[in-house]
XYZ file of C-alpha atoms in Angstrom:
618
model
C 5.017 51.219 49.573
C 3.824 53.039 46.036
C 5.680 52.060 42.721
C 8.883 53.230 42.675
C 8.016 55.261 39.557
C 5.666 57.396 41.695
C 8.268 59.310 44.311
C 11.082 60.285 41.580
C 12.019 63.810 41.824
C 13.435 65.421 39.179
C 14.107 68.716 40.486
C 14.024 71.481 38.376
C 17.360 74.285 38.065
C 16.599 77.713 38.443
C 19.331 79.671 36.902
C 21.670 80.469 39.768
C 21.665 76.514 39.913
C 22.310 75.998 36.711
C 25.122 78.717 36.491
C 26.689 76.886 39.704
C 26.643 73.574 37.662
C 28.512 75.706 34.645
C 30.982 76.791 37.393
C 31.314 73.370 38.988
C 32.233 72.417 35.387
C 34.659 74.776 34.723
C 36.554 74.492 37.877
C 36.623 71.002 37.425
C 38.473 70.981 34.354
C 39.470 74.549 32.703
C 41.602 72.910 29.931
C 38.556 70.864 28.583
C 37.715 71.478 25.187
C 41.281 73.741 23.836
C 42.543 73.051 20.669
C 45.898 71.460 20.149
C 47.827 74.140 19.022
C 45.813 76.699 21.214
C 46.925 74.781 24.133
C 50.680 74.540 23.278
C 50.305 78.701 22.247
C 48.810 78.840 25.584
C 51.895 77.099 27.588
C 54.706 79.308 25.814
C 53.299 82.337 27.124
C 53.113 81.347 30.593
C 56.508 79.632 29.997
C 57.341 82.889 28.712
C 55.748 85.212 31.606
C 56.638 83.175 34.367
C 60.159 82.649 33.734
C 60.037 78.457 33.071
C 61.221 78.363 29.361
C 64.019 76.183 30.247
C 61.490 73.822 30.727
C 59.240 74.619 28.030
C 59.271 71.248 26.602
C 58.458 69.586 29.331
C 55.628 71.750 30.438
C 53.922 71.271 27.050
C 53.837 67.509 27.819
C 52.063 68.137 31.168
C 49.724 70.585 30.258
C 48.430 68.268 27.796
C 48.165 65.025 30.606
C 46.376 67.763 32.551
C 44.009 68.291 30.175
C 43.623 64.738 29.624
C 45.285 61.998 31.637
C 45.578 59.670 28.434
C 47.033 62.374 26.636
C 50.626 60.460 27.115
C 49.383 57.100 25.185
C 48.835 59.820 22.306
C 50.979 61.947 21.708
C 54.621 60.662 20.685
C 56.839 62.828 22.690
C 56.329 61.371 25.612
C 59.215 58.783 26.180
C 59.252 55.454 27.705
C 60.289 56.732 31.464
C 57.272 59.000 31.079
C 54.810 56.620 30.229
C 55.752 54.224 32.879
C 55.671 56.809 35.927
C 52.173 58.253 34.717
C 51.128 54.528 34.455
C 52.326 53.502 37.942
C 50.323 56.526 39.406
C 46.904 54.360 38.472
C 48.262 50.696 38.869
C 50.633 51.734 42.036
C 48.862 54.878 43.402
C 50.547 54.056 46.838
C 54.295 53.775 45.191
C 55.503 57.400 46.026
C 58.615 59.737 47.003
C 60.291 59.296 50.234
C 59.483 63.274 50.539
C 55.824 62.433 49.938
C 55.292 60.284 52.965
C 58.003 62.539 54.770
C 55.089 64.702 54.708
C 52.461 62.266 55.431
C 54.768 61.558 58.574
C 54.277 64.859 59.495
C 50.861 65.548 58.813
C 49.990 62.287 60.964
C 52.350 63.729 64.164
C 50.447 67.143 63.637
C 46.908 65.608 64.346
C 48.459 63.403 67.265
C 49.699 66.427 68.630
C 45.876 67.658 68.569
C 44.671 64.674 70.193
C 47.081 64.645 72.944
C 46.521 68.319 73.162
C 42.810 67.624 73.813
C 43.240 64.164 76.369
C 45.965 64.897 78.472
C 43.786 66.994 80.651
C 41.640 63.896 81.102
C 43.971 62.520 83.626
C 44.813 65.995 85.134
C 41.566 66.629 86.524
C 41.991 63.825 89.025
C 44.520 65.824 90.496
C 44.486 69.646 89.770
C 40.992 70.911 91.065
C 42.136 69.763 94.997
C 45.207 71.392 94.402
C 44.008 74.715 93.627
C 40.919 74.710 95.781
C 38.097 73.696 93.953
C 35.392 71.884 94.757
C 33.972 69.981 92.120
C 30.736 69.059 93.927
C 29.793 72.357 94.110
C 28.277 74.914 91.334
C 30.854 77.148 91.223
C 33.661 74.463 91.023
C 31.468 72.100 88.505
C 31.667 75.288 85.980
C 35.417 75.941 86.574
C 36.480 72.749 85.727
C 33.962 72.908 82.625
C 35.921 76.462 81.502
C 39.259 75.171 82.215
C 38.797 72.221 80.152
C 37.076 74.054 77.293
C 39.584 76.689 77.379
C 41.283 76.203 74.261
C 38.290 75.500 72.084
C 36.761 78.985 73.365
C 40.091 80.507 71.881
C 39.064 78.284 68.714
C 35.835 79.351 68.641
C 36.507 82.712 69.158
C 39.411 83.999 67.587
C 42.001 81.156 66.435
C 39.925 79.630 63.656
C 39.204 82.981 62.143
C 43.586 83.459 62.064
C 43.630 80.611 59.604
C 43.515 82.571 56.704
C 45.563 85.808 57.647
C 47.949 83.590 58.797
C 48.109 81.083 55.663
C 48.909 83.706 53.799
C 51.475 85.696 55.207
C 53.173 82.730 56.328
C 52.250 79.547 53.852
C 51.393 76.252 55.168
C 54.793 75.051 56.147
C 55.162 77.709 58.136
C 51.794 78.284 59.649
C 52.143 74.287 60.856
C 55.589 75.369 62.209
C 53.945 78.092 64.601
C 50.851 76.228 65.413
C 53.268 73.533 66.680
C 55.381 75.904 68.803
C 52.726 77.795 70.328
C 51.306 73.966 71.093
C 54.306 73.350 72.532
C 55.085 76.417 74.720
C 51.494 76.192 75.785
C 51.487 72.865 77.060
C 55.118 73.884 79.265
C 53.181 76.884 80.344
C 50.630 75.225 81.989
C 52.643 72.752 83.817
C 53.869 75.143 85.755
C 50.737 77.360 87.001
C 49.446 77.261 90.542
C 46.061 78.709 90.031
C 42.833 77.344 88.070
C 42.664 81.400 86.322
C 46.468 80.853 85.139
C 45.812 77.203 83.815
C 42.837 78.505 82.100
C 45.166 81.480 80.550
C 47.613 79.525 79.597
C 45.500 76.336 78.346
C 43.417 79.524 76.501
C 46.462 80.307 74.062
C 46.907 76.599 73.986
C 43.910 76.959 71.866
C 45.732 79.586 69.334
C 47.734 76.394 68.704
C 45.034 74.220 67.971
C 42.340 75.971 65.613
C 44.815 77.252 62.673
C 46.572 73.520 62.753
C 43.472 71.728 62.623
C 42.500 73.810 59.420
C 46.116 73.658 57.814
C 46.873 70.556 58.302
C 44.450 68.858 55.910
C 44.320 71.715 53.293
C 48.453 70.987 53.398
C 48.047 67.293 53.049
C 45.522 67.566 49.863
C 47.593 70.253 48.120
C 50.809 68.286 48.350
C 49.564 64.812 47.652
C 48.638 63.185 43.964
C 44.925 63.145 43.041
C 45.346 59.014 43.308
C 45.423 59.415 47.225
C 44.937 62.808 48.260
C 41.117 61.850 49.684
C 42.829 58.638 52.118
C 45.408 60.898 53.153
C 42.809 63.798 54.138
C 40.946 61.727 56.520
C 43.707 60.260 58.106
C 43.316 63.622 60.034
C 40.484 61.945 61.816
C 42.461 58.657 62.308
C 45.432 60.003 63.776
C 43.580 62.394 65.490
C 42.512 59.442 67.436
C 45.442 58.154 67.882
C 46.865 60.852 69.722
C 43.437 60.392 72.175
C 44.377 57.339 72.747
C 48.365 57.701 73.313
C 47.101 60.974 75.010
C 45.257 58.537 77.686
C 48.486 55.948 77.961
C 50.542 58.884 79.081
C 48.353 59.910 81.718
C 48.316 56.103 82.812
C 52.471 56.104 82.616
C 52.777 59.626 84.404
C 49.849 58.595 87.304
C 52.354 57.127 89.440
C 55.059 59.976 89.510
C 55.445 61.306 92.611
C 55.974 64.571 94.293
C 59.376 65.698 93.870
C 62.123 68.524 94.558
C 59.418 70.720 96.172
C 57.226 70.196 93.244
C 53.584 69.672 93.985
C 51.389 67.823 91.436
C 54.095 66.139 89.500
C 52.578 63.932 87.671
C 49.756 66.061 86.623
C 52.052 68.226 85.327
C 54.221 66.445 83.768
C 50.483 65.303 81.939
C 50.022 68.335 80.610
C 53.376 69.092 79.882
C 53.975 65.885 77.438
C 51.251 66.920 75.377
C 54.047 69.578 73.888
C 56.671 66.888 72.761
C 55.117 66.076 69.653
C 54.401 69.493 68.515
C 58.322 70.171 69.517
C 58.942 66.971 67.437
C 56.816 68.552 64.032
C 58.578 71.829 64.731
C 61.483 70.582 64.091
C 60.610 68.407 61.165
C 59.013 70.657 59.117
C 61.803 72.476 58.273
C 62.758 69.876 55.848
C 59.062 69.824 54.345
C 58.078 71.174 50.761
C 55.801 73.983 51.388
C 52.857 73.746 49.432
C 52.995 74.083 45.312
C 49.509 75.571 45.567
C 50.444 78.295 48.053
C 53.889 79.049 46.288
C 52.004 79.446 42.838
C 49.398 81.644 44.692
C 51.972 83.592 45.139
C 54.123 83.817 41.952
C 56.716 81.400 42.659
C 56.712 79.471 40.328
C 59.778 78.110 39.659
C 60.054 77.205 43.917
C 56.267 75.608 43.105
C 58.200 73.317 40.245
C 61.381 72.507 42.678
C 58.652 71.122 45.206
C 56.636 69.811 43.066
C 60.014 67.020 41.729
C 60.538 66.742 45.416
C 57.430 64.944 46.064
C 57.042 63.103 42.359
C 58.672 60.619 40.778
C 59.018 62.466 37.426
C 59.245 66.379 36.038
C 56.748 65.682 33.443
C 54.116 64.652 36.741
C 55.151 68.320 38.562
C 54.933 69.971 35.267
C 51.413 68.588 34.522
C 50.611 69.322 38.568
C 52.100 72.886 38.279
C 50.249 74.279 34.922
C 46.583 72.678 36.048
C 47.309 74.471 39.537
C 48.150 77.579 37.857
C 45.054 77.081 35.756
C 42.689 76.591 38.310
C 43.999 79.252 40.374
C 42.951 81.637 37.518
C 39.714 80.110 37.047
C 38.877 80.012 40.489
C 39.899 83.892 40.934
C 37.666 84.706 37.312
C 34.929 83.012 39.024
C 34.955 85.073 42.599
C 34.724 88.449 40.563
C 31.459 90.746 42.025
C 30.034 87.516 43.759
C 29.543 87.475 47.331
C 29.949 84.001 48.497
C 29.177 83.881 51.863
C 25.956 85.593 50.853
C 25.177 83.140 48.148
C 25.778 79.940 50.438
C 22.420 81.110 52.025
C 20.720 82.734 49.729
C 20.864 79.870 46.923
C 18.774 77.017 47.634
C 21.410 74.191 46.439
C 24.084 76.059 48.302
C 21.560 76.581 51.678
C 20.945 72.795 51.263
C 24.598 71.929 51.487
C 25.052 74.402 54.140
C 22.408 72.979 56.764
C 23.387 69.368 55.896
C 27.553 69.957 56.643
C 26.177 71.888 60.068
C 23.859 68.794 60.938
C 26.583 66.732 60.845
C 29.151 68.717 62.093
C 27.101 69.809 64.974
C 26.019 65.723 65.657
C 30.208 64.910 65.882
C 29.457 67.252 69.339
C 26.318 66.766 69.953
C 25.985 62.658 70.127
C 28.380 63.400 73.204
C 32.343 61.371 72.295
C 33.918 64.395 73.917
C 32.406 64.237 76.920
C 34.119 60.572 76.672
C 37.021 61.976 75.655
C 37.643 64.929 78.017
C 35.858 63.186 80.769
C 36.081 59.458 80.941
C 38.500 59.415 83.916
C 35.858 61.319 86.231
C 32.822 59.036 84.869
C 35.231 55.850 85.191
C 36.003 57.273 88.985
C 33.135 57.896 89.997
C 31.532 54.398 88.889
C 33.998 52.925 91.341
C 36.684 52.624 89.709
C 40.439 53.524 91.316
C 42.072 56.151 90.036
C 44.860 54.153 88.744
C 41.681 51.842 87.100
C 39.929 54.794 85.996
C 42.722 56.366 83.631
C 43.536 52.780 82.374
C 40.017 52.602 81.272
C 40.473 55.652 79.709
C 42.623 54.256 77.555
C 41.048 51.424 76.804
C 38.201 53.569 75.159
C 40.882 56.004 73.582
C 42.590 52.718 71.668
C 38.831 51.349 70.649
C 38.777 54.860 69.253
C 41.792 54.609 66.951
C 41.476 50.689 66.131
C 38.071 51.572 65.067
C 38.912 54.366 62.720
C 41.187 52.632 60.694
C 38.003 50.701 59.069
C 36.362 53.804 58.262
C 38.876 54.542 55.163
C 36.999 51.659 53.252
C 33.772 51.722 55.292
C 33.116 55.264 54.083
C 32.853 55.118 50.211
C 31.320 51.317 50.481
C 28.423 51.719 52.673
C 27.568 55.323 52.211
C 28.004 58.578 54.283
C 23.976 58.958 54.978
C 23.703 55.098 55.690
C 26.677 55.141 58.611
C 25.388 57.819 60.415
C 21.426 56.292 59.813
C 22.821 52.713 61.438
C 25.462 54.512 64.279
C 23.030 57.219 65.658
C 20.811 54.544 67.311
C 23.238 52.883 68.080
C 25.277 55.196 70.183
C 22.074 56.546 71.873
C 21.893 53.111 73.173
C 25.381 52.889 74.937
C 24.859 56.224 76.263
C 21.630 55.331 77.783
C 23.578 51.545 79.063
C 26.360 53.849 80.603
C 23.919 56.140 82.051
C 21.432 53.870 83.366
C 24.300 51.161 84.907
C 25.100 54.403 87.945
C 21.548 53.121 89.367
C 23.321 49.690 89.861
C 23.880 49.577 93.759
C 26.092 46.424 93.141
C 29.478 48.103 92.479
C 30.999 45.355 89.826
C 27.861 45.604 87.838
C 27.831 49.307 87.755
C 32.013 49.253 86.298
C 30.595 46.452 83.833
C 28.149 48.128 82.731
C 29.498 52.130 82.607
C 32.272 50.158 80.910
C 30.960 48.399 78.058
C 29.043 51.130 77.171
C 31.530 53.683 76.776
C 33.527 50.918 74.430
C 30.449 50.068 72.504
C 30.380 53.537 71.726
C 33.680 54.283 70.470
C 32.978 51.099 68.489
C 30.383 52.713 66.640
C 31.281 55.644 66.493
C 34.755 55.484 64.899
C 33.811 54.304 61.430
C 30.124 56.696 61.459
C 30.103 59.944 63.115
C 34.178 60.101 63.530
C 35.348 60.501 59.621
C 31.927 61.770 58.016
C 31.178 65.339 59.297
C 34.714 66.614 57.197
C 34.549 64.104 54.510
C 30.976 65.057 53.874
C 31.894 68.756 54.656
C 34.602 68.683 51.928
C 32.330 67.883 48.956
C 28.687 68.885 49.608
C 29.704 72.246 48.697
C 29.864 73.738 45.080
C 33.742 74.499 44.496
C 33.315 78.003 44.588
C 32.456 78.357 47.528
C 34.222 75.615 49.426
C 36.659 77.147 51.091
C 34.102 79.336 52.463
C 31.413 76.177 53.605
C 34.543 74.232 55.029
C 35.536 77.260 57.187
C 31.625 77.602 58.190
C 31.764 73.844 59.044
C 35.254 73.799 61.341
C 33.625 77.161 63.234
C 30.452 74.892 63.950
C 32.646 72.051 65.206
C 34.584 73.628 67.504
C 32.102 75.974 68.531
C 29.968 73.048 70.235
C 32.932 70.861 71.253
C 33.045 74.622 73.812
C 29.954 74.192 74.684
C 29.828 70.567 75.430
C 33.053 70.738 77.151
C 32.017 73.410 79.793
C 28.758 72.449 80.498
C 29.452 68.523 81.550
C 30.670 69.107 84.919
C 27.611 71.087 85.552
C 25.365 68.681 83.633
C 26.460 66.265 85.728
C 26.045 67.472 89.150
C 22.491 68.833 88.357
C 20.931 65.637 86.805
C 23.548 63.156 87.777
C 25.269 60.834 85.311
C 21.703 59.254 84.195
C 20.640 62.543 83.361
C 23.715 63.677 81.534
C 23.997 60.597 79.257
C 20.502 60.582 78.702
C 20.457 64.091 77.380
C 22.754 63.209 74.809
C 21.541 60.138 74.325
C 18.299 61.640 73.155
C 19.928 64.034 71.297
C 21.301 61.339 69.302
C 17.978 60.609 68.102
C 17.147 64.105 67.628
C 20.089 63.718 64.890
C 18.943 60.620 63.625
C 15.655 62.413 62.513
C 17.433 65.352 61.256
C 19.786 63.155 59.488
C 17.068 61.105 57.986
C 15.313 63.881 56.660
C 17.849 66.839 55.765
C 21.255 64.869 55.090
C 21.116 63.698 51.285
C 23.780 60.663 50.542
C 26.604 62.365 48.783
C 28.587 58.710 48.057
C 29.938 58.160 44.474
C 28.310 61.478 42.860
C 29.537 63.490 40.346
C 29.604 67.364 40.482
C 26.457 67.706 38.114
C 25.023 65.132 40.699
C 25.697 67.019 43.855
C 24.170 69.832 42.416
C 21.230 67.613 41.344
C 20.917 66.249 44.676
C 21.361 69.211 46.606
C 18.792 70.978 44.191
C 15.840 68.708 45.771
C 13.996 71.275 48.128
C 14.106 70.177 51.498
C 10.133 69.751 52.242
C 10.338 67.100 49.117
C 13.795 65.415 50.892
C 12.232 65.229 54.249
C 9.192 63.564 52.781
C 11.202 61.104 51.040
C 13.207 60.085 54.602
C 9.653 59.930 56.063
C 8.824 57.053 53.396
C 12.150 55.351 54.622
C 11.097 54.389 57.995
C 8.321 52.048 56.534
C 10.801 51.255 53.814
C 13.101 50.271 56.479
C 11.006 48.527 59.292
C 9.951 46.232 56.337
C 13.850 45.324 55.164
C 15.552 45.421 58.355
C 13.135 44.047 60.785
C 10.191 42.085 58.765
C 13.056 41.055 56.734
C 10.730 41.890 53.510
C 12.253 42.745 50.313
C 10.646 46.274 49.133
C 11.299 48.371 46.107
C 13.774 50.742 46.879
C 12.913 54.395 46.216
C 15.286 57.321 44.168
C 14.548 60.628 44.964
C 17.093 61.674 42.494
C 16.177 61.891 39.019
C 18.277 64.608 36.587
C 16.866 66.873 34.108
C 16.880 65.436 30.376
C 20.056 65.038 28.561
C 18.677 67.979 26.552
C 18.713 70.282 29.368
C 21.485 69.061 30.687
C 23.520 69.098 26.924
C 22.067 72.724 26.910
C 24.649 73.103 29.735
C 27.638 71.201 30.312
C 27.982 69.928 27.053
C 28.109 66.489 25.477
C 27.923 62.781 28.350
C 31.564 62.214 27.415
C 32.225 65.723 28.292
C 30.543 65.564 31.654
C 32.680 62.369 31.989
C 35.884 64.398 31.982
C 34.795 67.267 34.340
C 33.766 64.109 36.841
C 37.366 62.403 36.431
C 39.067 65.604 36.571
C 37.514 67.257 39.441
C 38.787 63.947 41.723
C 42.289 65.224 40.734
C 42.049 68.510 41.019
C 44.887 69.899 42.986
């Protein structure tokens, strides 16, 4: 490999760039750089305007911990019981309210109600296609299964996702999770009681208006209510307990198996599947009524003194929800300063750094379908059946994968920022192409225990590998490739991609299957695993540990120059990993000079506090 010296790229900022860093800069920290006294001017008129001077004084102590987080170790008005609560936020982060992790509680049951929404129907589809009179084995019944399975994330696809917004704000969070949860619920009871694949598709259809807004909300809910400390671990747990509602999703289908017919009722037990999938959301329904509703989306709309109530609700002291409220209010007018005559969706193509971002988040969002878990998920009791395993066998298979799914994910909350987002997907990808093709390739086994061995251990080695890699990355990566400005926009881009594919994959399996048999269908995706490999290797840049100014740095490098550096990697790599050599690593990434970059944002130590402040942004 050449000197090291030889590939570094320092890519150069053409002014849209540069005016995104400025931006990036900005939104990470407005209150960087006010005087004293033009600070404390600042916080008695919006004391003033917004109706808080009763609390005057101790606004004026959190707008200046907002603008800097020491602020409290200088400044003598802040009191013992202050100090020692804005203290215990660094050295305790996980010592919060009980209303705090009442929320947590409920953001955890929302995304198990997802994943039970999406694998209950595993287990069904034993039972409901004889019922109604279709035949699997043929075309037309291969592609009804595949569209009543995929109904919901058609409706996602579609139409649901795009009510997020509308719907956030007429309603708020709170209230948004409150109908997502119903209609889950309602949905679920619905189709437990049709007697015809078109009214299970219907109703599992709408199901769908209950999944795309929740799976949006939830998150955004989570990061807006939780301290900077924690807010990124209790994000992803979206993923995590996603998974475990997969998995529990897969137990009750295992439980509910061996009801039988009764009272007249036919299908019993795969209705009473479907049906269960409703009890959590019934469960969050009725908890959420004793939720805070969002400080960010009360302030948004001028309620500021509910934002404040909320805000002591879920922290320990009012000088920590005065500091929280002023640097949301802050932001918020930043933010809505910054959107003036720009059209963002526009500029998240047009702009290089922001097209860069853009076809990364949709690589990886797009792999989370394409390297083929939800075929697993939606379809590992058929595959298990028809490998020879019982019924009874098949769904507790099923399970087994759904708990290696969960067990699996819990990892990924340290794996994530200590190996790298680029590097986990770089080591999975192969990884899971290879249990595909061991699942797909054991059906040519004409000994019958070989063939459940092997279709077995390569479903589990899969969820093994993919939990920590391809599971938590696509939104965690998602969340920050994105300049600020536009990341409400590139999140909403990346959830349409998502769920989008997880259609398409759903509906065509069936067919997939009965066309090139299971060999076939696992080896499609297990080559278009390392179709994403390649694509990750060359378009994905590592976004692990970076600053703002860094992302933008990083997602400056054109992609020709990018995908020539992952080209070099493969030689880097054969020598490291398989000659067990010890080559000079290569950086792509090399910023501009401090001059240009001073010419900018400003002085190191100022760049510093934009960094530090943009992790805590509310």
């Amino acid at each position: 490999m050449e000197p090291k010296s030889h590939h570094q790229h320092r890519p150069h900022l053409d002014a849209k760039t540069k005016a995104i860093i400025n931006a990036d800069a900005k939104l990470a920290n407005p209150l960087r750089g006010i005087p004293y006294e033009t600070l404390m001017n600042d916080v008695e008129v919006f004391a003033q305007e917004r109706g808080l001077s009763h609390i005057l004084p101790v606004l004026k102590k959190g707008a200046l911990v907002a603008q800097n987080a020491d602020a409290y170790k200088q400044h003598d008005m802040f009191t013992d019981e202050d100090r020692k609560f804005l203290e215990e936020e660094v050295t305790h982060k996980w010592r919060q309210t009980g209303t705090l992790y009442y929320t947590v509680v409920l953001s955890s049951l929302a995304a198990a109600v997802q994943g039970m929404d999406e694998a209950v129907i595993n287990g069904a589809q034993l039972f409901y296609p004889e019922q109604f009179g279709m035949d699997v084995s043929t075309t037309r019944g291969s592609w009804l299964l595949g569209l009543i399975n995929s109904a919901p994330y058609l409706c996602c696809a579609t139409v649901s996702c795009w009510l997020t917004h509308p719907l956030n704000q007429w309603l708020g969070r709170k209230k948004t999770i409150f109908v997502t949860c119903m209609i889950s619920f309602l949905t679920c009871i619905w189709s437990a009681v049709t007697n015809s694949w078109w009214h299970l598709f219907i109703s599992r259809f709408f199901l769908g208006f209950g999944i795309g807004p929740k799976s949006a909300t939830v998150p955004v809910y989570s990061a807006e209510c939780a301290p900077a400390a924690i807010r990124g671990a209790l994000v992803m747990m979206w993923q995590m307990w996603t998974a475990f509602g997969i998995g529990f999703g897969d137990l009750i289908d295992l439980v509910f198996y061996f009801i039988p017919d009764s009272g007249g009722i036919k299908g019993l037990n795969w209705r009473l599947m479907l049906a269960s999938a409703g009890v959590p959301g019934l469960i969050v329904c009725l908890q959420v009524l004793w939720a805070p509703e969002s400080p960010r989306w009360l302030i948004g709309k001028g309620r500021y003194e509910e934002a404040f109530k909320e805000l002591c609700r879920l922290r320990f002291s009012p000088v920590q929800a005065a500091r929280d409220l002023y640097y949301i209010h802050i932001l918020l007018e930043a933010e809505n300063e910054m959107k003036k005559g720009r059209n963002r969706i526009v500029e998240m193509f047009t702009i290089p750094r922001n097209r860069n971002a853009a076809l990364a988040s949709w690589i990886v969002m797009f792999g989370q379908q394409f390297c083929g878990v939800n075929v697993i998920a939606y379809y590992s009791s058929n595959i298990f059946a028809q490998s020879g395993f019982s019924n009874t066998s098949a769904l507790a298979a099923t399970f087994g994968f759904g708990a290696l799914n969960w067990l699996f994910a819990l990892p990924a909350v340290f794996t994530i920022d200590t190996f790298g987002r680029r590097n986990l997907l770089l080591f999975t990808f192969p990884c899971m192409a290879a249990c595909l093709l061991i699942t797909g390739f054991s059906f040519w086994n004409t000994f019958e225990k070989g063939r459940v061995a092997g279709v077995s251990i390569g479903i589990y080695l899969f969820a093994i590998f993919y939990s920590p890699g391809e599971g938590p990355v696509p939104f965690t990566y998602s969340a920050e490739a994105f300049p600020l400005y536009i990341r409400d926009i590139g999140m909403s881009f990346a959830t349409a991609t998502t769920w989008f594919w997880n259609f398409v994959l759903s509906i065509t399996w069936p067919s997939l299957v009965l066309a090139f048999k299971a060999q076939g269908a696992f080896g499609w995706y297990a080559a278009w695993c390392m179709v994403l490999w390649f694509l990750i290797l060359l378009f994905v840049r590592e976004t692990k540990g970076k600053t703002l100014e860094e992302l933008d740095q990083v997602f400056s490098v054109p992609a020709r120059v990018h995908a020539a550096y992952g080209l070099r990697q493969i030689p880097y790599g054969i020598k490291k990993f398989i000659l067990f050599q010890n080559p000079t690593p290569e950086e792509l990434y090399q910023p501009e000079s401090e001059s240009e970059e001073s010419s900018n944002l400003g002085d190191d130590s100022a760049k510093k506090e934009a960094r530090q402040s943009a992790s805590a942004q509310p």
